[in-house]
Amino acid sequence: IHEPHFPNSVSSMSVDIHSLQKQIDELSTFSDTPAPSVTRILYSEKDVLARRYVKNLMRLSGLSVREDFVGNIFGLWEGYEPELAPVSTGSHIDAIPYSGKYDGVVGVLGAIEAINVLKRFGFKPRRSLEVIMFTSEEPTRFGISCLGSRLLAGDEALVKSLDRTVDNQNVTFFHAARSADYANDQEELSSVFLKEGSYSAFVELHIEQGPILEEEGISIGIVTAIAAPASIKVDFEGNGGHAGAVLMPNRNDAGLAAAELALAVEKHALESGSIDTVGTVGILNLHPGAINSIPSKSHLEIDTRDIDEYRRNIVIEKIHQSALNISQKRGVKLLDFKIVNQDPPALSEKSIVKAMESASQELNLTHKKMISRAYHDSLFMARISPMGMIFIPCYKGYSHKPEEFASIEDITNGVKVLALTLAKLSLH
Ligand code: HGY
Ligand code: MN
Ligand code: MN
Ligand code: MN
């Protein structure tokens, strides 16, 4: 009979911080932009190299490794009751252009190290433990955020839409997936869907990507909810023409329509009635992009979020209304207003929040409950499994830029809380 093997003197759990730091640094070298920035795009040559690096680390930790058709990578440590639903943990390693080396990576390399910590300790998992590296949490290449975890959670409409999705070099999704040895068709993609109950719990370790923990000198964030993200693609079309010859009253400038809509996004977010509403126009392209040619086409992509889904949806409505008014007023055609995703928020499972809190307590780490304003793979794993997230502080809350930084002490604290939380959930 297996009495629970439990790390009783948790303080002696040891994290190999030098190897972990070295791995974070090595992984960051698989990048399409020069250090200290990191750019690692779905199915690119650097992404494939980074995947190989992670699979190798999983194998070195004695995990049995498998991949699904969209490229989610799983590393399993079988428990002594392998028929029970496993406990899973993980995050992503893809990186948006010119970003940092900790976003997502801490939750993948840190999860593998958490397994090493438990093995070093002689812990025997009851429920198997599975580390997941999710494919493409960032929307960079095909405009879809959390592609891997959305598919694990099951999304037929997404599989269909991928069949006609191309990136900005006009490469189709399936051509890119095939080039990285993953899915060839929709049927293989649908085989990725997981059944409800596949996991008894999912826990993600991630940098906060906000300033609160550092400002308040708190070591661990216990996430209680993840904000509701949405993204919209908009295309305007006007007549364009010669910048010198066309007089102002005769213009229908698609560039100015986009600029006015971008300001409207800011206005609607500011006037939502809550500080929790945000709106960003991170992509704004003008065609033909010549100084002396009036933009005949404009393409903008809008990211808007809120912890309150209803309030966020009102902002989306107002943005749509503004786009129609601007096109009317300026005689510019609104070619397309496409809501790419409009996701509900997710709540963490109470029992997992408790496990993370008691793990922090037992490790004598200060901690606080908080919401995540960034989205994560946890947002979609919450659709098929009880979910929890552990935050660690990051320098000035910087993220999605090369100055992103988390100290090895904070990463070590996060790994220990993750290891102890996984141990508790595995014995549950
Ligand atoms: O944008 C986000 O919230 C995530 O970091 N990709
Ligand atoms: Mn035993
Ligand atoms: Mn990110
Ligand atoms: Mn992330």
XYZ file of N, CA, C and O in Angstrom, residues 247-423:
708
model
N -7.010 67.439 -54.115
C -7.230 68.453 -53.069
C -7.979 67.836 -51.889
O -8.687 66.831 -52.039
N -7.812 68.449 -50.730
C -8.300 67.828 -49.493
C -9.791 67.473 -49.554
O -10.191 66.386 -49.184
N -10.655 68.377 -50.052
C -12.092 68.059 -50.018
C -12.440 66.861 -50.904
O -13.479 66.242 -50.735
N -11.512 66.479 -51.828
C -11.863 65.391 -52.759
C -11.294 64.055 -52.318
O -11.185 63.121 -53.112
N -10.864 63.976 -51.040
C -10.176 62.735 -50.627
C -11.083 61.821 -49.817
O -11.989 62.282 -49.123
N -10.819 60.528 -49.885
C -11.399 59.574 -48.912
C -10.249 58.691 -48.462
O -10.041 57.594 -48.942
N -9.485 59.240 -47.530
C -8.185 58.703 -47.113
C -8.359 57.525 -46.145
O -8.771 57.702 -44.995
N -8.039 56.320 -46.617
C -8.208 55.108 -45.788
C -7.285 55.144 -44.571
O -7.604 54.584 -43.516
N -6.161 55.830 -44.698
C -5.218 55.909 -43.564
C -5.798 56.717 -42.425
O -5.690 56.331 -41.260
N -6.467 57.820 -42.775
C -7.048 58.671 -41.724
C -8.249 57.979 -41.072
O -8.490 58.134 -39.879
N -8.946 57.158 -41.864
C -10.063 56.389 -41.280
C -9.515 55.447 -40.205
O -10.054 55.357 -39.100
N -8.390 54.800 -40.516
C -7.782 53.881 -39.537
C -7.297 54.647 -38.317
O -7.501 54.216 -37.177
N -6.697 55.796 -38.556
C -6.190 56.599 -37.432
C -7.337 57.030 -36.531
O -7.263 56.924 -35.307
N -8.442 57.440 -37.147
C -9.605 57.891 -36.356
C -10.198 56.719 -35.572
O -10.572 56.851 -34.408
N -10.193 55.517 -36.171
C -10.741 54.351 -35.459
C -9.831 53.979 -34.285
O -10.302 53.637 -33.201
N -8.510 54.119 -34.488
C -7.577 53.800 -33.395
C -7.847 54.715 -32.200
O -7.893 54.262 -31.049
N -8.109 55.994 -32.488
C -8.409 56.938 -31.392
C -9.759 56.585 -30.758
O -9.953 56.717 -29.547
N -10.686 56.066 -31.574
C -11.998 55.672 -31.039
C -11.849 54.478 -30.093
O -12.507 54.393 -29.052
N -10.925 53.552 -30.427
C -10.669 52.402 -29.539
C -10.226 52.912 -28.173
O -10.745 52.486 -27.127
N -9.298 53.863 -28.181
C -8.816 54.443 -26.914
C -9.976 55.098 -26.166
O -10.172 54.861 -24.965
N -10.796 55.854 -26.872
C -11.903 56.582 -26.242
C -12.887 55.607 -25.585
O -13.249 55.755 -24.408
N -13.285 54.569 -26.327
C -14.281 53.620 -25.788
C -13.735 52.864 -24.578
O -14.459 52.566 -23.635
N -12.416 52.576 -24.599
C -11.836 51.884 -23.433
C -11.820 52.824 -22.229
O -12.201 52.445 -21.120
N -11.436 54.074 -22.459
C -11.354 55.050 -21.362
C -12.735 55.361 -20.794
O -12.890 55.619 -19.610
N -13.766 55.290 -21.656
C -15.108 55.700 -21.217
C -15.982 54.517 -20.822
O -17.193 54.636 -20.688
N -15.346 53.341 -20.616
C -16.155 52.129 -20.340
C -16.767 52.181 -18.934
O -17.661 51.395 -18.618
N -16.206 53.060 -18.068
C -16.713 53.095 -16.691
C -15.837 52.294 -15.753
O -16.090 52.206 -14.567
N -14.770 51.657 -16.292
C -13.893 50.908 -15.398
C -12.450 50.980 -15.879
O -12.185 50.916 -17.085
N -11.532 51.027 -14.926
C -10.096 51.047 -15.232
C -9.675 49.695 -15.792
O -8.619 49.565 -16.415
N -10.524 48.689 -15.637
C -10.145 47.327 -16.062
C -10.325 47.087 -17.561
O -9.977 46.030 -18.070
N -10.865 48.099 -18.271
C -11.057 47.931 -19.721
C -9.836 48.454 -20.453
O -9.384 49.565 -20.179
N -9.286 47.654 -21.353
C -8.118 48.110 -22.138
C -8.396 47.916 -23.626
O -9.179 47.037 -24.018
N -7.754 48.778 -24.426
C -7.893 48.671 -25.893
C -6.578 49.065 -26.541
O -5.962 50.048 -26.130
N -6.128 48.278 -27.511
C -4.819 48.512 -28.145
C -4.916 48.297 -29.644
O -5.577 47.343 -30.081
N -4.280 49.195 -30.411
C -4.125 48.948 -31.851
C -2.640 48.710 -32.090
O -1.854 49.646 -32.194
N -2.256 47.442 -32.118
C -0.830 47.095 -32.233
C -0.397 46.876 -33.664
O 0.790 46.737 -33.927
N -1.355 46.761 -34.572
C -1.011 46.576 -35.995
C -1.824 47.591 -36.792
O -3.042 47.703 -36.600
N -1.098 48.405 -37.636
C -1.790 49.399 -38.481
C -0.988 49.512 -39.769
O 0.130 50.035 -39.767
N -1.474 48.908 -40.842
C -0.717 48.930 -42.107
C -1.431 49.801 -43.126
O -2.651 49.763 -43.242
N -0.632 50.593 -43.893
C -1.193 51.462 -44.922
C -0.705 50.971 -46.287
O 0.459 50.616 -46.450
N -1.597 51.004 -47.257
C -1.222 50.616 -48.617
C -1.458 51.807 -49.542
O -2.497 52.477 -49.390
N -0.554 52.175 -50.459
C 0.681 51.439 -50.797
C 1.872 51.774 -49.889
O 2.954 51.273 -50.100
N 1.710 52.655 -48.904
C 2.846 52.912 -48.010
C 3.912 53.763 -48.685
O 5.095 53.526 -48.515
N 3.468 54.737 -49.461
C 4.417 55.667 -50.118
C 4.087 57.072 -49.635
O 2.916 57.441 -49.511
N 5.125 57.873 -49.387
C 4.908 59.184 -48.765
C 4.003 60.076 -49.616
O 3.226 60.867 -49.091
N 4.083 59.893 -50.932
C 3.318 60.827 -51.799
C 2.133 60.135 -52.463
O 1.742 60.483 -53.569
N 1.595 59.126 -51.757
C 0.394 58.465 -52.276
C -0.645 58.359 -51.166
O -0.368 57.818 -50.102
N -1.830 58.863 -51.410
C -2.881 58.831 -50.377
C -3.246 57.369 -50.108
O -3.515 56.635 -51.059
N -3.182 56.908 -48.836
C -3.481 55.499 -48.566
C -4.836 55.086 -49.158
O -5.868 55.687 -48.847
N -4.779 54.081 -50.038
C -6.038 53.596 -50.642
C -6.603 52.449 -49.815
O -7.761 52.097 -49.880
N -5.709 51.819 -49.002
C -6.177 50.731 -48.128
C -5.507 50.873 -46.760
O -4.362 51.352 -46.660
N -6.257 50.453 -45.722
C -5.630 50.388 -44.390
C -6.139 49.130 -43.694
O -7.269 48.693 -43.920
N -5.229 48.546 -42.904
C -5.566 47.316 -42.160
C -5.160 47.535 -40.711
O -4.008 47.864 -40.437
N -6.118 47.410 -39.791
C -5.700 47.534 -38.392
C -6.240 46.358 -37.567
O -7.255 45.755 -37.908
N -5.472 45.997 -36.536
C -5.870 44.893 -35.662
C -5.965 45.423 -34.229
O -5.068 46.096 -33.750
N -7.117 45.118 -33.620
C -7.466 45.689 -32.315
C -7.530 44.602 -31.255
O -8.098 43.538 -31.483
N -6.922 44.878 -30.101
C -6.958 43.947 -28.961
C -7.708 44.679 -27.853
O -7.315 45.785 -27.479
N -8.818 44.111 -27.386
C -9.520 44.765 -26.273
C -9.921 43.726 -25.241
O -10.267 42.601 -25.593
N -9.769 44.086 -23.950
C -9.978 43.115 -22.874
C -10.626 43.796 -21.667
O -10.550 45.001 -21.496
N -11.174 42.937 -20.803
C -11.723 43.442 -19.552
C -11.925 42.225 -18.655
O -12.081 41.105 -19.159
N -11.953 42.446 -17.342
C -12.235 41.275 -16.492
C -13.736 41.024 -16.481
O -14.194 39.946 -16.118
N -14.508 42.042 -16.968
C -15.960 41.872 -17.055
C -16.303 41.666 -18.522
O -16.182 42.543 -19.380
N -16.779 40.472 -18.879
C -17.040 40.111 -20.287
C -18.104 41.008 -20.912
O -17.943 41.484 -22.043
N -19.173 41.276 -20.165
C -20.287 42.080 -20.694
C -19.789 43.480 -21.065
O -20.017 43.984 -22.159
N -19.002 44.081 -20.156
C -18.485 45.443 -20.383
C -17.562 45.443 -21.608
O -17.578 46.351 -22.433
N -16.813 44.393 -21.762
C -15.897 44.292 -22.904
C -16.684 44.194 -24.197
O -16.367 44.810 -25.217
N -17.779 43.431 -24.151
C -18.584 43.259 -25.367
C -19.247 44.573 -25.782
O -19.407 44.837 -26.976
N -19.569 45.423 -24.788
C -20.140 46.728 -25.127
C -19.097 47.570 -25.865
O -19.388 48.229 -26.868
N -17.862 47.490 -25.414
C -16.776 48.234 -26.081
C -16.624 47.738 -27.516
O -16.466 48.534 -28.450
N -16.747 46.451 -27.752
C -16.624 45.906 -29.121
C -17.752 46.477 -29.986
O -17.530 46.936 -31.113
N -18.959 46.503 -29.422
C -20.101 47.087 -30.147
C -19.806 48.547 -30.539
O -20.009 48.953 -31.686
N -19.279 49.315 -29.583
C -19.022 50.743 -29.826
C -17.922 50.927 -30.889
O -18.003 51.804 -31.742
N -16.924 50.036 -30.845
C -15.850 50.120 -31.851
C -16.434 49.847 -33.238
O -16.138 50.534 -34.216
N -17.327 48.868 -33.295
C -17.963 48.549 -34.586
C -18.773 49.752 -35.081
O -18.655 50.170 -36.241
N -19.537 50.343 -34.189
C -20.348 51.518 -34.542
C -19.455 52.659 -35.049
O -19.723 53.282 -36.077
N -18.344 52.876 -34.361
C -17.401 53.939 -34.783
C -16.859 53.650 -36.177
O -16.752 54.538 -37.019
N -16.550 52.380 -36.446
C -16.007 52.025 -37.770
C -17.026 52.358 -38.856
O -16.680 52.928 -39.910
N -18.295 52.070 -38.590
C -19.357 52.367 -39.565
C -19.505 53.878 -39.741
O -19.557 54.395 -40.862
N -19.506 54.620 -38.631
C -19.669 56.089 -38.717
C -18.508 56.718 -39.488
O -18.689 57.551 -40.368
N -17.298 56.265 -39.175
C -16.104 56.842 -39.828
C -16.151 56.561 -41.334
O -15.908 57.440 -42.159
N -16.546 55.329 -41.699
C -16.558 54.995 -43.134
C -17.615 55.840 -43.835
O -17.387 56.360 -44.928
N -18.731 56.040 -43.187
C -19.822 56.879 -43.713
C -19.327 58.318 -43.920
O -19.330 58.862 -45.020
N -18.797 58.873 -42.841
C -18.414 60.296 -42.820
C -17.287 60.578 -43.826
O -17.280 61.613 -44.497
N -16.384 59.643 -43.990
C -15.205 59.880 -44.830
C -15.362 59.288 -46.231
O -14.443 59.387 -47.062
N -16.490 58.672 -46.495
C -16.685 58.084 -47.821
C -15.653 57.004 -48.124
O -15.216 56.804 -49.250
N -15.246 56.315 -47.032
C -14.275 55.208 -47.165
C -15.043 53.910 -46.979
O -15.899 53.813 -46.101
N -14.750 52.893 -47.785
C -15.469 51.623 -47.657
C -14.917 50.836 -46.461
O -13.698 50.754 -46.283
N -15.834 50.310 -45.620
C -15.431 49.396 -44.544
C -15.472 47.991 -45.155
O -16.519 47.350 -45.209
N -14.323 47.569 -45.675
C -14.277 46.276 -46.388
C -14.549 45.107 -45.452
O -15.196 44.129 -45.815
N -13.992 45.216 -44.227
C -14.129 44.066 -43.321
C -14.022 44.529 -41.869
O -13.184 45.367 -41.550
N -14.904 43.983 -41.042
C -14.799 44.190 -39.581
C -14.970 42.804 -38.992
O -16.082 42.311 -38.870
N -13.820 42.134 -38.687
C -13.893 40.709 -38.320
C -13.473 40.490 -36.874
O -12.351 40.767 -36.494
N -14.438 39.989 -36.069
C -14.080 39.645 -34.690
C -13.398 38.281 -34.730
O -14.029 37.278 -35.034
N -12.098 38.267 -34.478
C -11.322 37.023 -34.584
C -11.585 36.136 -33.373
O -11.794 34.938 -33.501
N -11.565 36.718 -32.186
C -11.937 35.959 -30.980
C -12.566 36.900 -29.959
O -12.220 38.066 -29.895
N -13.521 36.350 -29.227
C -14.255 37.144 -28.218
C -14.526 36.174 -27.070
O -15.562 35.577 -26.973
N -13.446 35.938 -26.241
C -13.467 34.842 -25.270
C -14.002 35.288 -23.904
O -13.768 36.427 -23.490
N -14.694 34.381 -23.204
C -15.106 34.682 -21.832
C -13.897 34.615 -20.898
O -12.865 34.046 -21.258
N -14.006 35.201 -19.702
C -12.927 35.084 -18.710
C -12.936 33.659 -18.151
O -13.804 32.858 -18.493
N -11.923 33.335 -17.339
C -11.918 32.011 -16.689
C -11.643 32.210 -15.199
O -10.905 33.122 -14.809
N -12.265 31.358 -14.386
C -12.035 31.413 -12.933
C -11.161 30.230 -12.523
O -11.319 29.131 -13.056
N -10.260 30.457 -11.570
C -9.431 29.357 -11.055
C -10.273 28.479 -10.134
O -11.216 28.938 -9.510
N -9.887 27.213 -10.078
C -10.586 26.240 -9.221
C -10.208 26.505 -7.755
O -9.022 26.662 -7.433
N -11.223 26.568 -6.889
C -10.974 26.913 -5.472
C -9.977 25.964 -4.814
O -9.041 26.390 -4.131
N -10.114 24.656 -5.093
C -9.230 23.678 -4.418
C -7.775 23.863 -4.866
O -6.840 23.621 -4.105
N -7.602 24.328 -6.097
C -6.217 24.538 -6.578
C -5.659 25.827 -5.974
O -4.494 25.891 -5.567
N -6.514 26.832 -5.852
C -6.097 28.084 -5.177
C -5.644 27.752 -3.756
O -4.578 28.203 -3.314
N -6.393 26.889 -3.076
C -6.035 26.503 -1.701
C -4.696 25.784 -1.678
O -3.824 26.084 -0.858
N -4.501 24.887 -2.634
C -3.237 24.123 -2.678
C -2.052 25.068 -2.908
O -1.005 24.942 -2.273
N -2.247 26.060 -3.788
C -1.152 26.997 -4.081
C -0.879 27.888 -2.862
O 0.276 28.205 -2.551
N -1.959 28.276 -2.177
C -1.788 29.113 -0.969
C -1.051 28.332 0.115
O -0.087 28.820 0.709
N -1.473 27.074 0.357
C -0.794 26.342 1.443
C 0.634 26.012 1.052
O 1.536 26.056 1.893
N 0.885 25.772 -0.234
C 2.276 25.534 -0.664
C 3.117 26.777 -0.383
O 4.217 26.694 0.171
N 2.568 27.955 -0.687
C 3.318 29.206 -0.440
C 3.569 29.376 1.053
O 4.677 29.726 1.476
N 2.524 29.078 1.847
C 2.660 29.202 3.315
C 3.777 28.282 3.817
O 4.689 28.702 4.503
N 3.704 27.007 3.417
C 4.693 26.028 3.900
C 6.107 26.417 3.473
O 7.072 26.084 4.122
N 6.193 27.172 2.397
C 7.533 27.605 1.928
C 7.897 28.983 2.465
O 8.889 29.575 2.062
N 7.022 29.471 3.379
C 7.264 30.811 3.964
C 7.425 31.902 2.920
O 8.301 32.758 3.043
N 6.599 31.833 1.906
C 6.658 32.864 0.854
C 5.430 33.762 0.945
O 4.302 33.275 1.031
N 5.683 35.080 0.898
C 4.537 36.008 0.899
C 3.773 35.799 -0.414
O 4.364 35.523 -1.453
N 2.446 35.924 -0.331
C 1.641 35.659 -1.529
C 0.346 36.461 -1.451
O -0.065 36.879 -0.377
N -0.243 36.689 -2.610
C -1.532 37.397 -2.636
C -2.371 36.921 -3.808
O -1.849 36.523 -4.847
N -3.679 36.971 -3.618
C -4.587 36.604 -4.699
C -4.678 37.777 -5.670
O -4.624 38.940 -5.261
N -4.771 37.470 -6.952
C -4.888 38.541 -7.938
C -5.474 38.009 -9.238
O -5.554 36.806 -9.438
N -5.877 38.937 -10.116
C -6.403 38.486 -11.417
C -5.270 38.632 -12.439
O -4.313 39.365 -12.214
N -5.397 37.893 -13.554
C -4.420 38.034 -14.636
C -5.029 38.885 -15.739
O -6.076 38.517 -16.291
N -4.404 39.986 -16.049
C -4.898 40.840 -17.139
C -4.388 40.317 -18.474
O -5.021 40.547 -19.513
N -3.282 39.597 -18.464
C -2.806 38.916 -19.677
C -3.586 37.611 -19.802
O -4.039 37.050 -18.806
N -3.758 37.142 -21.035
C -4.380 35.819 -21.161
C -3.268 34.765 -21.200
O -2.086 35.092 -21.340
N -3.649 33.520 -21.027
C -2.669 32.414 -20.991
C -3.347 31.151 -21.488
O -4.576 31.101 -21.605
N -2.542 30.113 -21.712
C -3.134 28.830 -22.093
C -4.105 28.334 -21.019
O -5.056 27.598 -21.306
N -3.876 28.773 -19.783
C -4.784 28.388 -18.687
C -6.225 28.808 -18.970
O -7.173 28.137 -18.533
N -6.396 29.908 -19.736
C -7.748 30.388 -20.045
C -8.537 29.311 -20.788
O -9.722 29.125 -20.562
N -7.861 28.533 -21.619
C -8.544 27.499 -22.410
C -8.501 26.138 -21.725
O -9.439 25.358 -21.823
N -7.409 25.887 -20.980
C -7.369 24.621 -20.220
C -8.501 24.610 -19.184
O -9.042 23.561 -18.857
N -8.902 25.807 -18.746
C -9.990 25.896 -17.749
C -11.310 25.366 -18.308
O -12.239 25.053 -17.571
N -11.381 25.249 -19.650
C -12.616 24.742 -20.257
C -12.723 23.217 -20.124
O -13.802 22.661 -20.261
N -11.577 22.542 -19.891
C -11.634 21.068 -19.819
C -11.031 20.532 -18.526
O -11.022 19.323 -18.285
N -10.483 21.430 -17.681
C -9.854 20.936 -16.453
C -9.895 22.031 -15.390
O -9.819 23.208 -15.695
N -10.003 21.618 -14.092
C -9.840 22.621 -13.037
C -8.479 23.294 -13.216
O -7.494 22.609 -13.566
N -8.417 24.618 -13.049
C -7.207 25.361 -13.408
C -6.715 26.231 -12.261
O -7.510 26.672 -11.426
N -5.392 26.475 -12.242
C -4.809 27.457 -11.314
C -3.558 28.035 -11.937
O -2.943 27.394 -12.790
N -3.195 29.270 -11.518
C -1.963 29.891 -12.037
C -1.146 30.452 -10.890
O -1.698 31.011 -9.932
N 0.182 30.321 -11.023
C 1.125 30.870 -10.051
C 1.905 31.984 -10.751
O 2.495 31.737 -11.816
N 1.897 33.200 -10.190
C 2.647 34.312 -10.760
C 3.904 34.550 -9.934
O 3.883 34.419 -8.699
N 4.977 34.954 -10.634
C 6.152 35.489 -9.922
C 6.365 36.917 -10.416
O 5.931 37.280 -11.512
N 7.028 37.748 -9.596
C 7.247 39.140 -9.992
C 8.142 39.223 -11.226
O 8.924 38.310 -11.506
N 7.992 40.302 -12.007
C 8.966 40.562 -13.075
C 9.317 42.042 -13.019
O 8.524 42.857 -12.538
N 10.494 42.377 -13.510
C 11.058 43.715 -13.359
C 10.126 44.790 -13.909
O 9.794 44.787 -15.095
N 9.665 45.669 -13.028
C 8.762 46.774 -13.365
C 7.517 46.312 -14.136
O 6.883 47.097 -14.841
N 7.233 45.016 -14.092
C 6.063 44.493 -14.802
C 6.267 44.433 -16.301
O 5.372 44.123 -17.059
N 7.519 44.692 -16.735
C 7.792 44.711 -18.173
C 7.540 43.355 -18.809
O 7.941 42.324 -18.274
N 6.911 43.335 -19.974
C 6.764 42.102 -20.744
C 6.449 42.479 -22.195
O 6.106 43.627 -22.478
N 6.643 41.501 -23.080
C 6.453 41.757 -24.524
C 7.399 42.857 -24.981
O 7.097 43.611 -25.885
N 8.586 42.883 -24.318
C 9.669 43.761 -24.765
C 10.983 43.225 -24.191
O 10.982 42.517 -23.178
N 12.126 43.533 -24.835
C 13.395 42.875 -24.466
C 13.826 43.110 -23.021
O 14.561 42.305 -22.469
N 13.340 44.174 -22.388
C 13.724 44.465 -20.989
C 13.038 43.529 -19.990
O 13.283 43.579 -18.799
N 12.187 42.649 -20.484
C 11.505 41.677 -19.590
C 12.551 40.938 -18.763
O 13.573 40.488 -19.304
N 12.310 40.833 -17.445
C 13.304 40.149 -16.589
C 12.632 39.598 -15.340
O 11.777 40.244 -14.735
N 13.064 38.367 -14.949
C 12.643 37.793 -13.660
C 13.909 37.269 -12.991
O 14.736 36.637 -13.652
N 14.056 37.539 -11.679
C 15.298 37.137 -10.987
C 15.270 35.630 -10.732
O 14.197 35.018 -10.636
N 16.472 35.051 -10.623
C 16.541 33.601 -10.420
C 15.939 33.245 -9.055
O 15.375 32.161 -8.902
N 15.988 34.181 -8.087
C 15.348 33.908 -6.785
C 13.833 33.776 -6.987
O 13.222 32.827 -6.493
N 13.255 34.739 -7.708
C 11.795 34.682 -7.915
C 11.400 33.442 -8.715
O 10.397 32.787 -8.430
N 12.212 33.104 -9.728
C 11.908 31.900 -10.514
C 11.990 30.660 -9.622
O 11.126 29.789 -9.650
N 13.019 30.631 -8.759
C 13.178 29.489 -7.839
C 11.975 29.357 -6.916
O 11.433 28.267 -6.730
N 11.518 30.496 -6.382
C 10.317 30.465 -5.526
C 9.125 29.899 -6.293
O 8.401 29.027 -5.792
N 8.967 30.363 -7.522
C 7.841 29.881 -8.334
C 7.924 28.390 -8.597
O 6.925 27.664 -8.486
N 9.137 27.918 -8.877
C 9.316 26.475 -9.155
C 9.003 25.646 -7.912
O 8.349 24.605 -7.989
N 9.420 26.140 -6.753
C 9.150 25.395 -5.509
C 7.646 25.346 -5.211
O 7.116 24.286 -4.851
N 6.974 26.479 -5.376
C 5.522 26.489 -5.132
C 4.831 25.567 -6.132
O 3.952 24.780 -5.768
N 5.295 25.587 -7.374
C 4.708 24.698 -8.389
C 4.945 23.236 -8.002
O 4.015 22.422 -7.998
N 6.185 22.912 -7.625
C 6.521 21.518 -7.280
C 5.662 21.023 -6.129
O 5.049 19.953 -6.191
N 5.536 21.836 -5.095
C 4.762 21.422 -3.922
C 3.269 21.339 -4.250
O 2.565 20.419 -3.818
N 2.802 22.260 -5.075
C 1.381 22.225 -5.489
C 1.093 20.968 -6.306
O 0.111 20.263 -6.067
N 1.988 20.649 -7.229
C 1.809 19.434 -8.047
C 1.802 18.202 -7.155
O 0.997 17.276 -7.333
N 2.709 18.196 -6.148
C 2.786 17.042 -5.235
C 1.455 16.874 -4.498
O 0.886 15.785 -4.441
